[in-house]
PDB file of C-alpha atoms in Angstrom:
ATOM      1  CA  MET A   1     -45.299 -16.911 -46.211  1.00  0.00           C
ATOM      2  CA  THR A   2     -47.687 -18.401 -49.146  1.00  0.00           C
ATOM      3  CA  THR A   3     -49.530 -15.155 -49.294  1.00  0.00           C
ATOM      4  CA  ASP A   4     -46.190 -13.378 -49.950  1.00  0.00           C
ATOM      5  CA  TYR A   5     -45.825 -15.549 -53.007  1.00  0.00           C
ATOM      6  CA  LEU A   6     -49.402 -14.829 -54.060  1.00  0.00           C
ATOM      7  CA  ILE A   7     -48.982 -11.156 -53.762  1.00  0.00           C
ATOM      8  CA  LEU A   8     -45.719 -11.457 -55.703  1.00  0.00           C
ATOM      9  CA  ALA A   9     -47.447 -13.486 -58.484  1.00  0.00           C
ATOM     10  CA  ARG A  10     -50.222 -10.709 -58.803  1.00  0.00           C
ATOM     11  CA  GLU A  11     -47.835  -7.755 -58.725  1.00  0.00           C
ATOM     12  CA  LYS A  12     -45.041  -8.991 -60.835  1.00  0.00           C
ATOM     13  CA  PRO A  13     -46.602 -12.089 -63.165  1.00  0.00           C
ATOM     14  CA  GLN A  14     -43.863 -11.884 -65.682  1.00  0.00           C
ATOM     15  CA  LEU A  15     -41.183 -12.275 -62.867  1.00  0.00           C
ATOM     16  CA  SER A  16     -43.149 -15.082 -61.347  1.00  0.00           C
ATOM     17  CA  ALA A  17     -43.809 -16.983 -64.540  1.00  0.00           C
ATOM     18  CA  ALA A  18     -40.123 -16.978 -65.286  1.00  0.00           C
ATOM     19  CA  ALA A  19     -39.236 -18.043 -62.101  1.00  0.00           C
ATOM     20  CA  VAL A  20     -41.581 -20.951 -61.908  1.00  0.00           C
ATOM     21  CA  ILE A  21     -40.398 -22.199 -65.519  1.00  0.00           C
ATOM     22  CA  VAL A  22     -36.713 -22.108 -64.468  1.00  0.00           C
ATOM     23  CA  VAL A  23     -37.213 -23.824 -61.208  1.00  0.00           C
ATOM     24  CA  VAL A  24     -39.748 -26.327 -62.201  1.00  0.00           C
ATOM     25  CA  GLY A  25     -38.225 -26.912 -65.483  1.00  0.00           C
ATOM     26  CA  ALA A  26     -34.703 -27.216 -63.988  1.00  0.00           C
ATOM     27  CA  LEU A  27     -36.252 -29.835 -61.381  1.00  0.00           C
ATOM     28  CA  GLY A  28     -37.627 -31.762 -64.191  1.00  0.00           C
ATOM     29  CA  ILE A  29     -34.392 -32.108 -66.023  1.00  0.00           C
ATOM     30  CA  ALA A  30     -32.635 -32.800 -62.595  1.00  0.00           C
ATOM     31  CA  ILE A  31     -34.990 -35.669 -62.140  1.00  0.00           C
ATOM     32  CA  VAL A  32     -34.419 -37.319 -65.454  1.00  0.00           C
ATOM     33  CA  TYR A  33     -30.495 -36.847 -64.938  1.00  0.00           C
ATOM     34  CA  PHE A  34     -31.082 -38.711 -61.656  1.00  0.00           C
ATOM     35  CA  PHE A  35     -32.560 -41.615 -63.393  1.00  0.00           C
ATOM     36  CA  GLN A  36     -30.062 -41.579 -66.313  1.00  0.00           C
ATOM     37  CA  TYR A  37     -26.832 -41.266 -64.162  1.00  0.00           C
ATOM     38  CA  VAL A  38     -27.749 -42.415 -60.768  1.00  0.00           C
ATOM     39  CA  LEU A  39     -30.154 -45.319 -61.281  1.00  0.00           C
ATOM     40  CA  LEU A  40     -28.599 -45.919 -64.620  1.00  0.00           C
ATOM     41  CA  ILE A  41     -31.871 -45.999 -66.744  1.00  0.00           C
ATOM     42  CA  LEU A  42     -30.580 -45.014 -70.121  1.00  0.00           C
ATOM     43  CA  PRO A  43     -32.985 -42.613 -72.334  1.00  0.00           C
ATOM     44  CA  CYS A  44     -34.035 -43.574 -75.680  1.00  0.00           C
ATOM     45  CA  PRO A  45     -33.979 -41.184 -78.608  1.00  0.00           C
ATOM     46  CA  LEU A  46     -37.482 -39.908 -78.031  1.00  0.00           C
ATOM     47  CA  CYS A  47     -36.437 -39.165 -74.391  1.00  0.00           C
ATOM     48  CA  LEU A  48     -33.362 -37.241 -75.526  1.00  0.00           C
ATOM     49  CA  GLU A  49     -35.630 -35.492 -77.878  1.00  0.00           C
ATOM     50  CA  GLN A  50     -38.263 -34.518 -75.279  1.00  0.00           C
ATOM     51  CA  ARG A  51     -35.289 -32.676 -73.375  1.00  0.00           C
ATOM     52  CA  ILE A  52     -34.875 -30.277 -76.100  1.00  0.00           C
ATOM     53  CA  ALA A  53     -37.737 -27.973 -75.185  1.00  0.00           C
ATOM     54  CA  PHE A  54     -36.329 -27.876 -71.538  1.00  0.00           C
ATOM     55  CA  TYR A  55     -32.730 -27.082 -72.897  1.00  0.00           C
ATOM     56  CA  PHE A  56     -34.287 -24.307 -74.956  1.00  0.00           C
ATOM     57  CA  SER A  57     -36.900 -23.052 -72.233  1.00  0.00           C
ATOM     58  CA  ILE A  58     -34.961 -22.925 -69.107  1.00  0.00           C
ATOM     59  CA  PRO A  59     -32.161 -20.355 -70.243  1.00  0.00           C
ATOM     60  CA  LEU A  60     -34.690 -18.346 -72.089  1.00  0.00           C
ATOM     61  CA  ALA A  61     -36.979 -18.126 -68.938  1.00  0.00           C
ATOM     62  CA  ALA A  62     -33.706 -17.326 -67.009  1.00  0.00           C
ATOM     63  CA  LEU A  63     -33.155 -14.464 -69.249  1.00  0.00           C
ATOM     64  CA  LEU A  64     -36.764 -13.381 -69.039  1.00  0.00           C
ATOM     65  CA  TRP A  65     -36.634 -13.578 -65.280  1.00  0.00           C
ATOM     66  CA  LEU A  66     -33.587 -11.023 -65.396  1.00  0.00           C
ATOM     67  CA  GLY A  67     -35.312  -8.932 -67.891  1.00  0.00           C
ATOM     68  CA  ALA A  68     -38.619  -8.778 -65.826  1.00  0.00           C
ATOM     69  CA  LYS A  69     -36.578  -7.927 -62.803  1.00  0.00           C
ATOM     70  CA  HIS A  70     -34.594  -4.996 -64.559  1.00  0.00           C
ATOM     71  CA  GLY A  71     -37.259  -3.520 -66.847  1.00  0.00           C
ATOM     72  CA  ALA A  72     -36.981  -5.131 -70.144  1.00  0.00           C
ATOM     73  CA  SER A  73     -39.460  -4.378 -72.788  1.00  0.00           C
ATOM     74  CA  ARG A  74     -42.839  -5.834 -72.778  1.00  0.00           C
ATOM     75  CA  LYS A  75     -42.605  -6.823 -76.392  1.00  0.00           C
ATOM     76  CA  VAL A  76     -39.160  -8.762 -75.515  1.00  0.00           C
ATOM     77  CA  LEU A  77     -41.150 -10.501 -72.610  1.00  0.00           C
ATOM     78  CA  LEU A  78     -44.061 -11.347 -74.557  1.00  0.00           C
ATOM     79  CA  LEU A  79     -41.912 -12.970 -77.475  1.00  0.00           C
ATOM     80  CA  GLY A  80     -39.945 -14.770 -75.043  1.00  0.00           C
ATOM     81  CA  PHE A  81     -42.853 -16.235 -73.307  1.00  0.00           C
ATOM     82  CA  LEU A  82     -44.690 -17.088 -76.429  1.00  0.00           C
ATOM     83  CA  MET A  83     -41.532 -18.807 -77.672  1.00  0.00           C
ATOM     84  CA  ILE A  84     -41.605 -21.086 -74.360  1.00  0.00           C
ATOM     85  CA  MET A  85     -45.402 -21.705 -74.750  1.00  0.00           C
ATOM     86  CA  LEU A  86     -44.813 -22.982 -78.120  1.00  0.00           C
ATOM     87  CA  ALA A  87     -41.782 -25.078 -77.223  1.00  0.00           C
ATOM     88  CA  MET A  88     -43.519 -26.575 -74.290  1.00  0.00           C
ATOM     89  CA  LEU A  89     -46.735 -27.230 -76.291  1.00  0.00           C
ATOM     90  CA  TRP A  90     -44.586 -29.026 -78.890  1.00  0.00           C
ATOM     91  CA  ASN A  91     -43.181 -31.019 -76.023  1.00  0.00           C
ATOM     92  CA  THR A  92     -46.433 -31.716 -74.662  1.00  0.00           C
ATOM     93  CA  GLY A  93     -47.534 -33.560 -77.906  1.00  0.00           C
ATOM     94  CA  LEU A  94     -44.023 -35.296 -78.322  1.00  0.00           C
ATOM     95  CA  ALA A  95     -44.479 -36.701 -74.876  1.00  0.00           C
ATOM     96  CA  ALA A  96     -48.053 -37.735 -75.502  1.00  0.00           C
ATOM     97  CA  TYR A  97     -46.620 -39.420 -78.673  1.00  0.00           C
ATOM     98  CA  HIS A  98     -43.962 -41.212 -76.856  1.00  0.00           C
ATOM     99  CA  ALA A  99     -46.233 -42.202 -74.165  1.00  0.00           C
ATOM    100  CA  GLY A 100     -48.689 -43.782 -76.935  1.00  0.00           C
ATOM    101  CA  VAL A 101     -45.612 -45.600 -78.515  1.00  0.00           C
ATOM    102  CA  GLU A 102     -44.811 -47.122 -75.069  1.00  0.00           C
ATOM    103  CA  TRP A 103     -48.482 -48.424 -74.759  1.00  0.00           C
ATOM    104  CA  LYS A 104     -48.405 -49.827 -78.208  1.00  0.00           C
ATOM    105  CA  TRP A 105     -51.320 -47.321 -79.174  1.00  0.00           C
ATOM    106  CA  TRP A 106     -49.425 -46.451 -82.496  1.00  0.00           C
ATOM    107  CA  PRO A 107     -45.950 -47.252 -83.916  1.00  0.00           C
ATOM    108  CA  GLY A 108     -42.849 -45.406 -83.010  1.00  0.00           C
ATOM    109  CA  PRO A 109     -39.963 -44.322 -85.104  1.00  0.00           C
ATOM    110  CA  ASN A 110     -38.087 -47.321 -86.741  1.00  0.00           C
ATOM    111  CA  ASP A 111     -34.809 -46.420 -85.466  1.00  0.00           C
ATOM    112  CA  CYS A 112     -35.859 -47.289 -81.947  1.00  0.00           C
ATOM    113  CA  SER A 113     -39.152 -49.237 -82.010  1.00  0.00           C
ATOM    114  CA  GLY A 114     -38.698 -51.015 -85.176  1.00  0.00           C
ATOM    115  CA  PRO A 115     -37.946 -54.912 -85.589  1.00  0.00           C
ATOM    116  CA  ILE A 116     -34.542 -55.762 -84.352  1.00  0.00           C
ATOM    117  CA  ASN A 117     -34.740 -59.481 -85.450  1.00  0.00           C
ATOM    118  CA  ARG A 118     -33.350 -59.083 -88.915  1.00  0.00           C
ATOM    119  CA  PHE A 119     -29.866 -58.353 -88.563  1.00  0.00           C
ATOM    120  CA  GLY A 120     -28.471 -60.634 -91.288  1.00  0.00           C
ATOM    121  CA  ASP A 121     -24.630 -61.163 -91.731  1.00  0.00           C
ATOM    122  CA  ALA A 122     -22.039 -59.177 -89.887  1.00  0.00           C
ATOM    123  CA  ARG A 123     -21.859 -56.467 -92.747  1.00  0.00           C
ATOM    124  CA  ASP A 124     -25.542 -55.985 -92.458  1.00  0.00           C
ATOM    125  CA  ILE A 125     -25.377 -55.460 -88.825  1.00  0.00           C
ATOM    126  CA  MET A 126     -22.430 -52.782 -88.999  1.00  0.00           C
ATOM    127  CA  ASN A 127     -24.455 -50.995 -91.650  1.00  0.00           C
ATOM    128  CA  GLN A 128     -27.581 -50.977 -89.254  1.00  0.00           C
ATOM    129  CA  LEU A 129     -25.509 -49.686 -86.354  1.00  0.00           C
ATOM    130  CA  GLN A 130     -23.984 -47.065 -88.597  1.00  0.00           C
ATOM    131  CA  ASN A 131     -27.697 -45.893 -89.483  1.00  0.00           C
ATOM    132  CA  ARG A 132     -28.200 -44.883 -86.040  1.00  0.00           C
ATOM    133  CA  ILE A 133     -30.252 -47.862 -84.684  1.00  0.00           C
ATOM    134  CA  SER A 134     -30.842 -47.356 -81.131  1.00  0.00           C
ATOM    135  CA  LEU A 135     -30.366 -50.355 -78.571  1.00  0.00           C
ATOM    136  CA  ILE A 136     -32.669 -48.503 -76.251  1.00  0.00           C
ATOM    137  CA  ARG A 137     -36.263 -49.097 -77.095  1.00  0.00           C
ATOM    138  CA  CYS A 138     -38.808 -46.193 -77.505  1.00  0.00           C
ATOM    139  CA  ASP A 139     -41.754 -48.527 -77.135  1.00  0.00           C
ATOM    140  CA  GLU A 140     -40.667 -50.214 -73.947  1.00  0.00           C
ATOM    141  CA  ALA A 141     -40.916 -47.898 -70.687  1.00  0.00           C
ATOM    142  CA  ALA A 142     -37.759 -48.537 -68.584  1.00  0.00           C
ATOM    143  CA  TRP A 143     -39.563 -47.397 -65.424  1.00  0.00           C
ATOM    144  CA  ARG A 144     -43.011 -46.536 -64.259  1.00  0.00           C
ATOM    145  CA  PHE A 145     -44.644 -45.208 -61.233  1.00  0.00           C
ATOM    146  CA  LEU A 146     -48.513 -45.896 -60.661  1.00  0.00           C
ATOM    147  CA  GLY A 147     -48.445 -47.267 -64.228  1.00  0.00           C
ATOM    148  CA  ILE A 148     -47.203 -44.097 -65.782  1.00  0.00           C
ATOM    149  CA  SER A 149     -43.760 -43.707 -67.363  1.00  0.00           C
ATOM    150  CA  LEU A 150     -41.448 -40.796 -67.568  1.00  0.00           C
ATOM    151  CA  ALA A 151     -43.040 -39.840 -70.908  1.00  0.00           C
ATOM    152  CA  GLY A 152     -46.456 -39.902 -69.495  1.00  0.00           C
ATOM    153  CA  TYR A 153     -45.180 -37.597 -66.658  1.00  0.00           C
ATOM    154  CA  ASP A 154     -43.723 -35.285 -69.206  1.00  0.00           C
ATOM    155  CA  VAL A 155     -47.140 -34.574 -70.745  1.00  0.00           C
ATOM    156  CA  PRO A 156     -48.547 -32.622 -67.731  1.00  0.00           C
ATOM    157  CA  LEU A 157     -45.166 -31.157 -66.752  1.00  0.00           C
ATOM    158  CA  SER A 158     -44.752 -29.696 -70.294  1.00  0.00           C
ATOM    159  CA  PHE A 159     -48.349 -28.639 -70.439  1.00  0.00           C
ATOM    160  CA  PHE A 160     -48.112 -26.855 -67.082  1.00  0.00           C
ATOM    161  CA  LEU A 161     -44.801 -24.963 -68.154  1.00  0.00           C
ATOM    162  CA  ALA A 162     -46.643 -23.927 -71.297  1.00  0.00           C
ATOM    163  CA  MET A 163     -49.649 -22.513 -69.327  1.00  0.00           C
ATOM    164  CA  VAL A 164     -47.251 -20.850 -67.101  1.00  0.00           C
ATOM    165  CA  ALA A 165     -45.594 -19.059 -70.128  1.00  0.00           C
ATOM    166  CA  ALA A 166     -49.095 -18.250 -71.481  1.00  0.00           C
ATOM    167  CA  TRP A 167     -49.800 -16.447 -68.242  1.00  0.00           C
ATOM    168  CA  GLY A 168     -46.612 -14.617 -68.422  1.00  0.00           C
ATOM    169  CA  ALA A 169     -47.203 -13.564 -72.183  1.00  0.00           C
ATOM    170  CA  ARG A 170     -50.820 -12.663 -71.153  1.00  0.00           C
ATOM    171  CA  ALA A 171     -49.439 -10.523 -68.363  1.00  0.00           C
ATOM    172  CA  SER A 172     -46.828  -8.839 -70.763  1.00  0.00           C
ATOM    173  CA  LEU A 173     -49.651  -8.275 -73.236  1.00  0.00           C
ATOM    174  CA  GLY A 174     -51.838  -6.625 -70.643  1.00  0.00           C
ATOM    175  CA  GLU A 175     -49.049  -4.367 -69.421  1.00  0.00           C
ATOM    176  CA  ARG A 176     -48.587  -3.210 -73.025  1.00  0.00           C
ATOM    177  CA  LYS A 177     -52.196  -2.516 -73.535  1.00  0.00           C
ATOM    178  CA  ARG A 178     -52.406  -0.521 -70.398  1.00  0.00           C
ATOM    179  CA  ALA A 179     -49.224   1.203 -71.050  1.00  0.00           C
ATOM    180  CA  GLY A 180     -50.460   2.350 -74.615  1.00  0.00           C
TER     181      GLY A 180
END
C-alpha cells in the first residue's frame, strides 16, 4: 500500500504535491477550528492572520490537483505551486514571529500585545475599542503541548507545505524542460 503511494508520487509529482497540500492544509485548518469552536480557545489577531495563507493555498492546491489530473499546462501548474510556496514561506515567517511574541523575544503588534492598563475615562475606552484593540492577547499562548504553542506548530507545518509546493513546482519545471 505504501509503495503504491510512492510510485504515484514518482510518476505524478504535481498531482501528489497538490493532494498533500490540500489534505495536510485542510487538516491543519480543521485542528485550529476544533480549538476555536469545540475547546473555545479564541484566536488572537495574529492567529487569524496566519490562517490567510491556508485559505489561499488550499483552494489553489485543489485547483492544481484537478489541473494535474486533467492535463493542465505545466506553466499554470508551475505558477500555482510557486504562489503556494511563497504564501507558505510568508506564513512560516509570520508564525515564527508570532511564536517569538508569545515567548516575549520581541514585541508584538500594539493592538493585541500592547499595554492594556491605561484606559482612562469611559470615552477613552470606547475610542480604544473602536480602534480595534483585541482582548485576545497575541503575546500569551492560550494553549501549549510539549511547551510549544499552536503558532509554534504552524512554523514546521507551513514550511513543510512550502517545500511540498516547491517539489510540485520543480516537477512542473522539469516536465517543461523535458517537453521542450
